[in-house]
CSV table of C-alpha atoms and ligand atoms in Angstrom, one decimal:
chain,number,residue,atom,x,y,z
A,1,MET,CA,0.0,0.0,0.0
A,2,ASP,CA,3.0,2.3,0.5
A,3,ASP,CA,3.3,2.1,-3.2
A,4,VAL,CA,-0.1,3.7,-3.7
A,5,TYR,CA,0.9,6.8,-1.7
A,6,LYS,CA,4.2,7.0,-3.4
A,7,ILE,CA,2.6,6.8,-6.8
A,8,ILE,CA,0.0,9.5,-6.0
A,9,ASP,CA,2.7,11.7,-4.3
A,10,ASN,CA,4.7,11.4,-7.5
A,11,ILE,CA,1.8,12.8,-9.5
A,12,CYS,CA,1.6,15.7,-7.0
A,13,ILE,CA,5.3,16.5,-7.1
A,14,ASN,CA,5.9,16.1,-10.9
A,15,HIS,CA,2.5,17.3,-12.1
A,16,THR,CA,2.5,14.4,-14.5
A,17,ILE,CA,1.1,10.9,-14.8
A,18,ASP,CA,2.2,8.0,-16.9
A,19,ARG,CA,-0.1,5.6,-18.7
A,20,GLU,CA,0.6,2.7,-16.4
A,21,THR,CA,-0.3,4.7,-13.3
A,22,LEU,CA,-3.4,6.0,-15.0
A,23,ALA,CA,-4.5,2.5,-15.9
A,24,THR,CA,-3.9,1.3,-12.3
A,25,ILE,CA,-6.0,4.1,-10.9
A,26,ILE,CA,-8.8,3.7,-13.4
A,27,ASP,CA,-9.0,-0.1,-12.7
A,28,SER,CA,-8.7,0.2,-8.9
A,29,LYS,CA,-11.5,-0.4,-6.6
A,30,ASP,CA,-9.2,0.0,-3.7
A,31,LYS,CA,-10.7,2.4,-1.1
A,32,GLU,CA,-7.2,3.5,0.0
A,33,ILE,CA,-6.3,4.7,-3.5
A,34,LEU,CA,-9.6,6.7,-3.7
A,35,GLU,CA,-9.1,8.2,-0.3
A,36,CYS,CA,-5.5,9.1,-1.0
A,37,LEU,CA,-6.5,10.7,-4.4
A,38,SER,CA,-9.3,12.7,-2.8
A,39,GLU,CA,-7.2,13.7,0.2
A,40,ARG,CA,-4.3,14.9,-2.0
A,41,ALA,CA,-6.5,16.7,-4.5
A,42,ARG,CA,-8.4,18.4,-1.6
A,43,TYR,CA,-5.1,19.5,0.0
A,44,VAL,CA,-3.8,21.1,-3.2
A,45,THR,CA,-7.1,22.8,-3.8
A,46,ARG,CA,-7.3,24.1,-0.3
A,47,LYS,CA,-3.8,25.4,-0.4
A,48,LEU,CA,-4.5,27.4,-3.6
A,49,PHE,CA,-8.1,28.4,-3.2
A,50,GLY,CA,-8.8,28.1,0.5
A,51,ASN,CA,-12.4,27.0,1.2
A,52,LYS,CA,-13.8,29.2,-1.5
A,53,ILE,CA,-16.0,27.8,-4.3
A,54,TYR,CA,-16.5,29.9,-7.4
A,55,ILE,CA,-19.9,30.1,-8.9
A,56,ARG,CA,-20.8,30.8,-12.6
A,57,GLY,CA,-24.3,31.7,-13.7
A,58,LEU,CA,-25.1,29.5,-16.7
A,59,ILE,CA,-27.4,31.1,-19.4
A,60,GLU,CA,-28.4,28.6,-22.0
A,61,PHE,CA,-29.5,31.0,-24.6
A,62,THR,CA,-30.2,28.8,-27.6
A,63,ASN,CA,-30.7,25.2,-28.3
A,64,TYR,CA,-30.5,25.5,-32.1
A,65,CYS,CA,-27.4,23.9,-33.4
A,66,ARG,CA,-26.0,23.3,-36.9
A,67,ASN,CA,-23.9,20.4,-35.7
A,68,ASN,CA,-24.9,16.8,-35.3
A,69,CYS,CA,-22.7,15.4,-32.6
A,70,TYR,CA,-23.8,11.8,-31.9
A,71,TYR,CA,-24.0,12.2,-28.2
A,72,CYS,CA,-25.8,15.5,-27.9
A,73,GLY,CA,-29.5,16.0,-27.4
A,74,ILE,CA,-29.6,19.4,-29.1
A,75,ARG,CA,-28.0,18.0,-32.3
A,76,ARG,CA,-29.4,19.3,-35.5
A,77,ASP,CA,-31.3,16.1,-36.5
A,78,ASN,CA,-33.2,15.8,-33.2
A,79,CYS,CA,-36.6,16.9,-34.3
A,80,ASN,CA,-38.2,15.8,-30.9
A,81,ILE,CA,-37.2,18.9,-29.0
A,82,THR,CA,-38.7,22.3,-28.9
A,83,ARG,CA,-36.2,24.8,-30.1
A,84,TYR,CA,-35.9,28.3,-28.5
A,85,ARG,CA,-33.7,31.4,-28.6
A,86,LEU,CA,-33.3,34.1,-26.0
A,87,THR,CA,-33.0,37.7,-27.2
A,88,GLY,CA,-30.2,39.9,-26.1
A,89,GLU,CA,-32.7,41.5,-23.7
A,90,ASP,CA,-33.7,38.2,-22.2
A,91,ILE,CA,-30.0,37.4,-21.6
A,92,LEU,CA,-29.4,40.7,-20.0
A,93,LEU,CA,-32.3,40.1,-17.6
A,94,CYS,CA,-30.8,36.7,-16.6
A,95,ALA,CA,-27.6,38.5,-15.9
A,96,ASP,CA,-29.3,41.1,-13.8
A,97,THR,CA,-31.0,38.4,-11.7
A,98,GLY,CA,-27.7,36.6,-11.4
A,99,TYR,CA,-26.0,39.7,-10.3
A,100,GLU,CA,-28.5,40.2,-7.5
A,101,LEU,CA,-27.9,36.6,-6.4
A,102,GLY,CA,-24.2,37.2,-6.1
A,103,PHE,CA,-22.9,35.9,-9.5
A,104,ARG,CA,-19.9,37.7,-11.0
A,105,THR,CA,-19.4,35.4,-13.9
A,106,PHE,CA,-22.0,34.7,-16.6
A,107,VAL,CA,-21.5,31.8,-19.0
A,108,LEU,CA,-23.4,32.2,-22.3
A,109,GLN,CA,-23.8,28.7,-23.6
A,110,GLY,CA,-25.6,27.4,-26.7
A,111,GLY,CA,-25.6,25.3,-29.8
A,112,GLU,CA,-23.8,26.6,-32.8
A,113,ASP,CA,-26.6,28.9,-33.9
A,114,GLU,CA,-25.9,31.2,-36.8
A,115,TYR,CA,-28.9,33.4,-36.0
A,116,TYR,CA,-26.5,35.1,-33.6
A,117,SER,CA,-24.3,37.1,-36.0
A,118,ASP,CA,-20.9,38.3,-34.8
A,119,GLU,CA,-22.5,41.8,-34.4
A,120,TYR,CA,-25.4,40.5,-32.4
A,121,MET,CA,-23.2,38.4,-30.1
A,122,CYS,CA,-20.8,41.3,-29.6
A,123,SER,CA,-23.7,43.7,-28.7
A,124,ILE,CA,-24.9,41.2,-26.1
A,125,ILE,CA,-21.4,40.8,-24.6
A,126,SER,CA,-20.8,44.5,-24.4
A,127,ALA,CA,-24.3,45.2,-23.0
A,128,ILE,CA,-23.5,42.8,-20.1
A,129,LYS,CA,-20.1,44.3,-19.6
A,130,GLU,CA,-21.4,47.8,-19.6
A,131,LYS,CA,-24.1,47.1,-17.1
A,132,HIS,CA,-22.0,44.8,-14.9
A,133,GLY,CA,-18.4,46.0,-15.2
A,134,ASP,CA,-17.2,43.9,-12.3
A,135,CYS,CA,-18.3,40.7,-14.0
A,136,ALA,CA,-16.6,38.2,-16.3
A,137,VAL,CA,-18.4,37.0,-19.4
A,138,THR,CA,-17.6,33.4,-20.5
A,139,LEU,CA,-18.8,32.1,-23.9
A,140,SER,CA,-19.4,28.4,-24.8
A,141,ILE,CA,-20.8,28.5,-28.3
A,142,GLY,CA,-18.5,26.2,-30.2
A,143,GLU,CA,-16.2,26.4,-33.1
A,144,LYS,CA,-15.7,29.8,-34.8
A,145,SER,CA,-13.0,31.5,-36.9
A,146,PHE,CA,-10.1,33.3,-35.4
A,147,GLU,CA,-11.7,36.6,-36.6
A,148,THR,CA,-15.0,35.9,-34.8
A,149,TYR,CA,-13.3,34.9,-31.6
A,150,LYS,CA,-11.2,38.1,-31.8
A,151,LYS,CA,-14.4,40.2,-32.2
A,152,TYR,CA,-16.0,38.5,-29.1
A,153,TYR,CA,-12.8,39.3,-27.2
A,154,ASP,CA,-12.7,42.9,-28.3
A,155,ALA,CA,-16.3,43.2,-27.3
A,156,GLY,CA,-15.3,42.3,-23.7
A,157,ALA,CA,-15.7,38.5,-23.4
A,158,ASP,CA,-13.1,37.2,-20.9
A,159,ARG,CA,-13.3,33.4,-21.1
A,160,TYR,CA,-14.2,30.6,-23.5
A,161,LEU,CA,-15.2,27.0,-22.9
A,162,LEU,CA,-14.7,24.6,-25.7
A,163,ARG,CA,-14.4,21.0,-24.6
A,164,HIS,CA,-12.1,19.1,-26.9
A,165,GLU,CA,-14.3,16.1,-26.2
A,166,THR,CA,-11.4,13.6,-26.8
A,167,ALA,CA,-7.7,14.1,-27.7
A,168,ASP,CA,-7.7,11.0,-29.8
A,169,GLU,CA,-8.4,11.6,-33.5
A,170,GLU,CA,-10.0,8.2,-34.2
A,171,HIS,CA,-12.1,8.5,-31.1
A,172,TYR,CA,-13.1,12.0,-32.1
A,173,LYS,CA,-14.5,10.5,-35.4
A,174,MET,CA,-16.5,8.0,-33.4
A,175,LEU,CA,-18.3,10.9,-31.6
A,176,HIS,CA,-18.8,13.3,-34.5
A,177,PRO,CA,-19.9,13.2,-38.1
A,178,ASP,CA,-17.4,13.7,-40.9
A,179,ASN,CA,-17.9,17.4,-41.3
A,180,MET,CA,-16.3,18.0,-37.9
A,181,SER,CA,-12.6,17.5,-37.2
A,182,TYR,CA,-10.3,17.1,-34.3
A,183,GLN,CA,-7.9,19.5,-36.0
A,184,ASN,CA,-10.4,22.3,-36.1
A,185,ARG,CA,-11.4,21.8,-32.5
A,186,ILE,CA,-7.7,22.1,-31.4
A,187,ARG,CA,-7.1,25.0,-33.8
A,188,CYS,CA,-10.0,26.8,-32.0
A,189,LEU,CA,-8.5,26.1,-28.6
A,190,TYR,CA,-5.1,27.5,-29.6
A,191,ASP,CA,-6.7,30.5,-31.3
A,192,LEU,CA,-8.7,31.3,-28.2
A,193,LYS,CA,-5.7,31.2,-26.0
A,194,ARG,CA,-3.6,33.2,-28.4
A,195,ILE,CA,-6.3,35.9,-28.5
A,196,GLY,CA,-6.1,36.2,-24.7
A,197,PHE,CA,-9.2,34.3,-23.5
A,198,GLN,CA,-9.0,32.3,-20.3
A,199,THR,CA,-9.6,29.1,-22.1
A,200,GLY,CA,-11.3,25.8,-21.1
A,201,CYS,CA,-11.2,22.4,-22.6
A,202,GLY,CA,-12.6,19.1,-21.4
A,203,PHE,CA,-14.3,15.9,-22.2
A,204,MET,CA,-17.1,13.5,-21.2
A,205,VAL,CA,-16.2,10.6,-19.0
A,206,GLY,CA,-17.4,7.2,-20.4
A,207,SER,CA,-18.2,8.4,-23.9
A,208,TYR,CA,-18.6,5.7,-26.5
A,209,GLY,CA,-15.1,4.4,-27.5
A,210,GLN,CA,-13.2,6.0,-24.6
A,211,ASN,CA,-10.5,3.8,-23.1
A,212,VAL,CA,-7.3,4.2,-21.0
A,213,ASP,CA,-5.4,5.4,-24.0
A,214,THR,CA,-7.8,8.1,-25.1
A,215,ILE,CA,-8.0,9.3,-21.5
A,216,TYR,CA,-4.2,9.3,-21.3
A,217,LYS,CA,-4.2,11.6,-24.4
A,218,ASP,CA,-6.8,13.8,-22.7
A,219,LEU,CA,-4.5,14.2,-19.7
A,220,LYS,CA,-1.5,14.8,-22.0
A,221,LEU,CA,-3.4,17.5,-23.7
A,222,ILE,CA,-4.1,19.2,-20.4
A,223,MET,CA,-0.5,18.9,-19.4
A,224,ASP,CA,0.7,20.4,-22.7
A,225,PHE,CA,-2.0,23.0,-23.4
A,226,LYS,CA,-2.4,24.1,-19.8
A,227,PRO,CA,-6.0,25.4,-20.1
A,228,HIS,CA,-7.3,27.8,-17.5
A,229,MET,CA,-10.4,25.7,-17.0
A,230,VAL,CA,-11.3,22.0,-17.5
A,231,GLY,CA,-14.8,20.7,-17.7
A,232,ILE,CA,-15.5,17.0,-17.3
A,233,GLY,CA,-18.6,15.1,-16.5
A,234,PRO,CA,-20.1,11.7,-17.1
A,235,PHE,CA,-21.6,11.0,-20.5
A,236,ILE,CA,-25.4,10.6,-20.1
A,237,ALA,CA,-27.4,9.1,-22.9
A,238,GLN,CA,-30.1,11.2,-24.5
A,239,HIS,CA,-32.9,9.1,-25.9
A,240,ASN,CA,-33.3,10.9,-29.2
A,241,THR,CA,-29.6,10.6,-30.3
A,242,PRO,CA,-27.6,7.9,-32.0
A,243,PHE,CA,-26.1,7.1,-28.6
A,244,ALA,CA,-29.4,6.6,-26.9
A,245,ASP,CA,-28.5,3.0,-26.0
A,246,GLN,CA,-24.9,3.7,-24.8
A,247,LYS,CA,-24.3,3.3,-21.2
A,248,ASN,CA,-23.7,6.2,-19.0
A,249,GLY,CA,-20.3,7.3,-17.7
A,250,SER,CA,-19.3,6.5,-14.2
A,251,VAL,CA,-19.4,8.9,-11.3
A,252,MET,CA,-16.4,7.2,-9.6
A,253,LEU,CA,-14.2,7.5,-12.7
A,254,THR,CA,-15.2,11.1,-13.0
A,255,LEU,CA,-14.1,11.7,-9.4
A,256,LYS,CA,-10.8,10.0,-10.0
A,257,LEU,CA,-10.2,12.1,-13.1
A,258,LEU,CA,-11.1,15.3,-11.3
A,259,ALA,CA,-8.5,14.5,-8.7
A,260,ILE,CA,-5.9,13.6,-11.2
A,261,ILE,CA,-6.5,16.8,-13.2
A,262,ARG,CA,-6.2,18.8,-10.0
A,263,LEU,CA,-2.8,17.2,-9.3
A,264,ILE,CA,-1.3,17.5,-12.8
A,265,HIS,CA,-2.5,21.1,-13.2
A,266,PRO,CA,-3.0,22.5,-9.8
A,267,HIS,CA,-4.2,26.1,-10.6
A,268,VAL,CA,-6.9,25.0,-13.0
A,269,LEU,CA,-10.5,26.1,-12.5
A,270,LEU,CA,-12.4,22.8,-12.3
A,271,PRO,CA,-16.2,22.6,-12.1
A,272,ALA,CA,-18.2,19.9,-10.4
A,273,THR,CA,-20.5,19.7,-13.4
A,274,THR,CA,-24.3,19.5,-13.8
A,275,ALA,CA,-23.8,16.0,-15.4
A,276,LEU,CA,-22.1,14.8,-12.2
A,277,GLN,CA,-24.9,16.2,-10.1
A,278,THR,CA,-27.5,14.6,-12.5
A,279,MET,CA,-25.9,11.2,-11.9
A,280,ASP,CA,-25.6,11.6,-8.2
A,281,GLU,CA,-27.7,13.9,-6.0
A,282,ASN,CA,-24.5,14.6,-4.0
A,283,GLY,CA,-22.4,15.1,-7.1
A,284,HIS,CA,-21.3,18.6,-6.4
A,285,ASN,CA,-20.0,17.9,-3.0
A,286,LYS,CA,-18.3,14.7,-4.1
A,287,GLY,CA,-16.7,16.6,-6.9
A,288,ILE,CA,-15.4,19.2,-4.5
A,289,LEU,CA,-14.0,16.5,-2.2
A,290,TYR,CA,-12.0,15.3,-5.3
A,291,GLY,CA,-10.6,18.7,-6.2
A,292,ALA,CA,-13.3,20.6,-8.0
A,293,ASN,CA,-13.6,24.3,-7.1
A,294,VAL,CA,-16.3,25.7,-9.4
A,295,ILE,CA,-20.1,25.2,-9.6
A,296,MET,CA,-22.2,26.5,-12.5
A,297,PRO,CA,-25.8,26.9,-11.4
A,298,ASN,CA,-28.5,27.5,-14.0
A,299,LEU,CA,-29.7,31.0,-14.6
A,300,SER,CA,-31.8,30.3,-17.7
A,301,PRO,CA,-35.5,31.0,-17.8
A,302,MET,CA,-37.5,27.9,-16.9
A,303,HIS,CA,-38.8,27.3,-20.4
A,304,ALA,CA,-35.2,27.3,-21.7
A,305,ARG,CA,-33.9,24.9,-19.0
A,306,LYS,CA,-36.7,22.5,-19.9
A,307,ASN,CA,-35.6,22.4,-23.5
A,308,TYR,CA,-31.8,22.6,-23.2
A,309,ILE,CA,-31.7,18.8,-22.9
A,310,ILE,CA,-28.3,17.8,-24.0
A,311,TYR,CA,-28.8,14.6,-22.1
A,312,ASP,CA,-31.7,12.9,-20.3
A,313,ASN,CA,-32.9,14.0,-16.8
A,314,LYS,CA,-30.6,17.0,-16.8
A,315,ALA,CA,-30.8,18.6,-13.3
A,316,TYR,CA,-32.0,22.2,-13.3
A,317,LEU,CA,-33.7,22.5,-10.0
A,318,GLY,CA,-32.4,22.4,-6.4
A,319,ASN,CA,-28.6,22.7,-6.2
A,320,GLU,CA,-28.5,23.3,-10.0
A,321,ALA,CA,-30.8,26.3,-9.9
A,322,ALA,CA,-29.3,29.8,-9.5
A,323,GLU,CA,-32.4,30.9,-7.6
A,324,SER,CA,-31.8,28.2,-5.0
A,325,ILE,CA,-28.3,29.5,-4.2
A,326,GLU,CA,-29.1,29.4,-0.5
A,327,LEU,CA,-29.6,25.7,-0.7
A,328,LEU,CA,-26.3,25.3,-2.5
A,329,ARG,CA,-24.6,27.6,0.1
A,330,CYS,CA,-26.1,25.4,2.8
A,331,ASN,CA,-24.9,22.2,1.2
A,332,LEU,CA,-21.4,23.5,0.7
A,333,LYS,CA,-21.2,24.7,4.2
A,334,LYS,CA,-21.9,21.2,5.5
A,335,ALA,CA,-18.7,20.2,3.7
A,336,GLY,CA,-16.8,23.2,5.1
A,337,TYR,CA,-16.9,25.4,1.9
A,338,GLU,CA,-18.1,28.9,1.1
A,339,ILE,CA,-19.3,30.5,-2.1
A,340,ALA,CA,-17.0,33.3,-3.3
A,341,ILE,CA,-18.7,36.5,-4.5
A,342,SER,CA,-16.0,37.4,-7.1
A,343,ARG,CA,-15.1,36.8,-10.7
A,344,GLY,CA,-12.8,34.0,-9.8
A,345,ASP,CA,-10.2,34.5,-12.5
A,346,TYR,CA,-7.4,32.0,-13.3
A,347,ASN,CA,-4.5,33.0,-11.2
A,348,GLU,CA,-1.0,31.4,-11.2
B,401,SAH,N1,-22.0,24.0,-28.6
B,401,SAH,C1,-21.2,24.3,-27.5
B,401,SAH,C2,-21.8,23.8,-26.2
B,401,SAH,C3,-22.0,22.3,-26.1
B,401,SAH,S1,-22.9,21.7,-24.7
B,401,SAH,C4,-19.8,23.6,-27.7
B,401,SAH,O1,-19.6,23.0,-28.8
B,401,SAH,O2,-18.9,23.8,-27.0
B,401,SAH,C5,-21.5,21.6,-23.6
B,401,SAH,C6,-20.9,20.2,-23.4
B,401,SAH,O3,-21.9,19.3,-22.9
B,401,SAH,C7,-20.3,19.5,-24.6
B,401,SAH,O4,-19.0,20.0,-24.9
B,401,SAH,C8,-20.3,18.1,-24.2
B,401,SAH,O5,-19.0,17.7,-23.7
B,401,SAH,C9,-21.3,18.0,-23.1
B,401,SAH,N2,-22.4,17.0,-23.5
B,401,SAH,C10,-23.1,17.0,-24.7
B,401,SAH,N3,-23.9,15.9,-24.7
B,401,SAH,C11,-23.7,15.3,-23.6
B,401,SAH,C12,-24.2,14.0,-23.0
B,401,SAH,N4,-25.1,13.3,-23.7
B,401,SAH,N5,-23.8,13.7,-21.8
B,401,SAH,C13,-22.9,14.4,-21.1
B,401,SAH,N6,-22.4,15.5,-21.6
B,401,SAH,C14,-22.7,15.9,-22.8
């Protein structure tokens, strides 16, 4: 058992993990390994962030999407969902509500919806920044050209989330149709970072075709690219997608990977995601015990939440709901954590 501690301490000290160690951790059902991972990840997080958890208000402003990702419920070919778009005004109202609740970061997420021209998007970004100058705006709206990203940035956007989904090209092809490419996804991430965005990548845990080797590549990407944020959560099947019958990702594996990511890239902003909370009613707190330090409650209007169904049974009430922030505060307090009322920028 000494070995286990040594192995995990090595990850801490060297900020790196080899394939063999990863395989051992993934396969292990050993409680000691889990406890050691959790304890070390928590220690590192505490040292860098204290007992503060950053919150981000998630505004899901459109579920129209031109893409057809096999796993995603808002894919273009899903004709069984009600599509909606929020106007710039609607979005600003969400931000106003969020501001009152204590949010200082707004995440505008949506499908790749060309209805929102560069000009329209920029006007929305600058309106939020004008009204709430002490807030950060994060975008999560997929793959765009360098020029478009630059316009968003110049309009005042601070951060951008674009999960790479998998760092293995063959695996990428198993998850996406031919008109999407791994190269373009990575091009986007490097463009975003070059422009100056705090940039987030990430992947689903347990996606179809994922294995130790693909996960190892995901971790290598994190070690090389050094993103400011990493979003991971279990894959959850959505019944109107080609992956309807695939099995869901594991909560345990998600927790192990959260801890490993914290250890190989200590300063990263790492959310305990909605998917994790959807799979486990205590998902947020478990994530935090394994090194997560961000939660992204939902600020979208109720009709939007109900239709932004990227996977089945997506949580949007209780802990997930921005308006129930007191409940979240209370749940975090039980674990010894507090919500930070601040932008919560990446800081190294
Ligand atoms: N269009 C944006 C936002 C996509 S939704 C973009 O491309 O970035 C945000 C994330 O949800 C995706 O990157 C994906 O990793 C995750 N997601 C999509 N479908 C999912 C599913 N069925 N289960 C779990 N996570 C899913």
